[in-house]
Structures are given as structure tokens and as C-alpha cells.
Coordinates of C-alpha atoms in Angstrom, one line a residue:
M1 CA 105.4 130.8 118.1
D2 CA 106.0 127.1 118.1
V3 CA 105.1 125.6 114.7
A4 CA 103.7 122.4 116.3
S5 CA 101.1 124.5 118.2
T6 CA 99.9 126.1 115.0
A7 CA 99.3 122.8 113.2
A8 CA 95.7 121.9 112.8
P9 CA 94.6 119.1 115.2
R10 CA 94.2 115.7 113.6
R11 CA 90.5 114.9 113.0
P12 CA 89.2 112.5 115.6
D13 CA 88.3 109.9 113.0
L14 CA 92.0 109.9 111.9
A15 CA 93.4 109.7 115.4
T16 CA 95.0 106.4 116.3
P17 CA 93.7 105.1 119.6
P18 CA 96.3 104.1 122.3
G19 CA 97.3 100.5 121.8
F20 CA 96.5 100.5 118.0
F21 CA 98.5 100.6 114.9
R22 CA 97.3 102.6 111.8
H23 CA 98.5 101.8 108.3
E24 CA 97.3 103.8 105.3
L25 CA 97.7 102.4 101.8
H26 CA 96.8 103.6 98.3
A27 CA 94.6 101.1 96.5
M28 CA 91.9 101.2 93.9
G29 CA 91.9 104.9 93.5
T30 CA 91.5 105.7 97.1
T31 CA 93.3 105.6 100.5
A32 CA 92.4 102.7 102.7
T33 CA 93.1 102.8 106.4
V34 CA 93.8 99.7 108.4
L35 CA 93.5 100.0 112.2
V36 CA 94.7 97.0 114.2
P37 CA 95.8 96.3 117.7
E38 CA 99.5 97.0 118.2
T39 CA 99.9 93.3 118.9
H40 CA 98.6 92.4 115.4
K41 CA 100.7 94.8 113.2
L42 CA 101.3 91.9 110.7
A43 CA 97.5 91.9 110.0
A44 CA 97.9 95.3 108.4
A45 CA 100.5 93.9 106.0
S46 CA 98.1 91.0 105.2
V47 CA 95.3 93.5 104.4
A48 CA 97.7 95.4 102.1
L49 CA 98.6 92.1 100.3
L50 CA 94.8 91.4 99.8
F51 CA 94.3 94.8 98.3
E52 CA 97.2 94.2 95.9
E53 CA 95.8 90.8 94.9
W54 CA 92.4 92.3 94.3
E55 CA 93.8 95.1 92.3
E56 CA 96.0 92.8 90.2
T57 CA 92.9 90.7 89.6
F58 CA 90.2 93.3 89.0
S59 CA 91.9 96.5 87.7
R60 CA 90.8 97.4 84.2
F61 CA 93.8 99.8 84.1
R62 CA 96.5 97.2 84.5
P63 CA 97.1 95.3 81.3
S64 CA 98.4 92.4 83.4
S65 CA 95.3 92.1 85.5
E66 CA 93.1 89.0 85.2
L67 CA 90.2 91.3 84.3
S68 CA 92.1 92.9 81.4
R69 CA 93.2 89.5 80.2
L70 CA 89.7 88.3 80.4
N71 CA 88.3 91.3 78.5
A72 CA 90.9 90.8 75.8
R73 CA 89.5 87.3 75.2
A74 CA 85.8 88.3 75.1
G75 CA 83.7 85.7 73.4
R76 CA 86.2 82.9 73.9
R77 CA 86.4 80.3 76.5
V78 CA 88.8 81.3 79.4
T79 CA 89.8 79.7 82.6
V80 CA 89.5 82.2 85.5
S81 CA 90.5 82.2 89.2
P82 CA 88.1 81.2 92.0
L83 CA 88.3 84.8 93.2
M84 CA 87.1 86.1 89.8
I85 CA 84.2 83.5 89.8
D86 CA 83.2 84.6 93.3
V87 CA 83.2 88.3 92.5
V88 CA 81.4 88.0 89.2
S89 CA 78.8 85.7 90.8
A90 CA 78.2 88.2 93.6
A91 CA 78.0 91.1 91.0
L92 CA 75.4 89.2 88.9
A93 CA 73.4 88.4 92.0
A94 CA 73.5 92.0 93.1
A95 CA 72.3 93.0 89.6
A96 CA 69.4 90.6 89.8
T97 CA 68.5 91.5 93.4
T98 CA 68.4 95.2 92.5
D99 CA 66.5 94.7 89.2
G100 CA 69.5 96.2 87.4
L101 CA 70.1 99.3 89.6
F102 CA 73.5 97.8 90.2
D103 CA 75.0 96.9 86.8
P104 CA 78.5 95.4 86.6
T105 CA 78.5 95.8 82.8
L106 CA 78.9 99.6 82.7
E107 CA 82.4 99.7 81.4
P108 CA 81.5 101.0 77.9
T109 CA 79.4 103.7 79.5
M110 CA 82.2 104.6 81.9
R111 CA 84.6 105.0 79.0
R112 CA 82.1 107.2 77.1
L113 CA 81.8 109.4 80.2
G114 CA 85.6 109.9 80.2
Y115 CA 86.5 107.4 83.0
D116 CA 89.0 105.7 80.7
R117 CA 92.1 105.7 83.0
S118 CA 92.9 105.6 86.7
F119 CA 91.8 108.5 88.9
E120 CA 95.3 109.7 89.3
L121 CA 95.6 110.3 85.6
L122 CA 92.2 112.1 85.2
P123 CA 92.3 115.9 85.0
A124 CA 91.2 117.7 88.2
D125 CA 89.0 120.0 86.1
R126 CA 86.5 117.7 84.3
S127 CA 86.2 120.3 81.4
A128 CA 89.9 119.6 80.5

């Protein structure tokens, strides 16, 4: 029997339509899929660079990230990037709009619950 004929078919939502280019990248603890027209393959690289910029800015697991540097200087005056200002402003607006249902200040709670490192480093069995 031909091995190719026994392989499971690709899920329709993962199929790449004719004329399109699919690029998958690992970012922020998940897999992001970029689907662009074949004529715009460079756009996929641009999206990957944006994710890298965002992760380098906002990851609490990268000591070099802007967020980690900001947290290390808590209580002191710090100059931050326009991107950080935009995101913090949006997060605070979301918290106000949802009467606190969205809370961008949950980091201590997340640590207490065991989310103290990147997903790849967490045990698959939460009891471990």
C-alpha cells in the first residue's frame, strides 16, 4: 500500500488555497499562520518580524524584553517605547470598559497559579 494514500488528509482549514502562500511561525506560546497571496510572500516575513518585535517588547519570560526591564524598575520613572504606551493604554481602556473583567495586572496571580515560565517549559501534566 502506498504510504501517501494512508496519510490523513489535511484539515480544510489548514489547506493552502491555490495562488496563496502559507507560513507558520511559533510566537507567544502558539503557532501563528500567515496566509498571503503568492505575489506577496514578503508580507509573511513582515508579519514574522512584527511578532518578533512584539515578543521582544512584551514577553515576561525574556529578561531582555522591554516589559521585563520595565518590571525590574517598578516604582521608578522609566522611558518606554510608543508601542508599550499604545498597548498599556489599550489594556487599561479594556479594563475600564469591562469593569475589570479584563485585568492586565494579573501577573502575580498567574505566577501563583504556576504560570511562571513559557508554555514550552510547563509540565504537560499540571500535577507535576
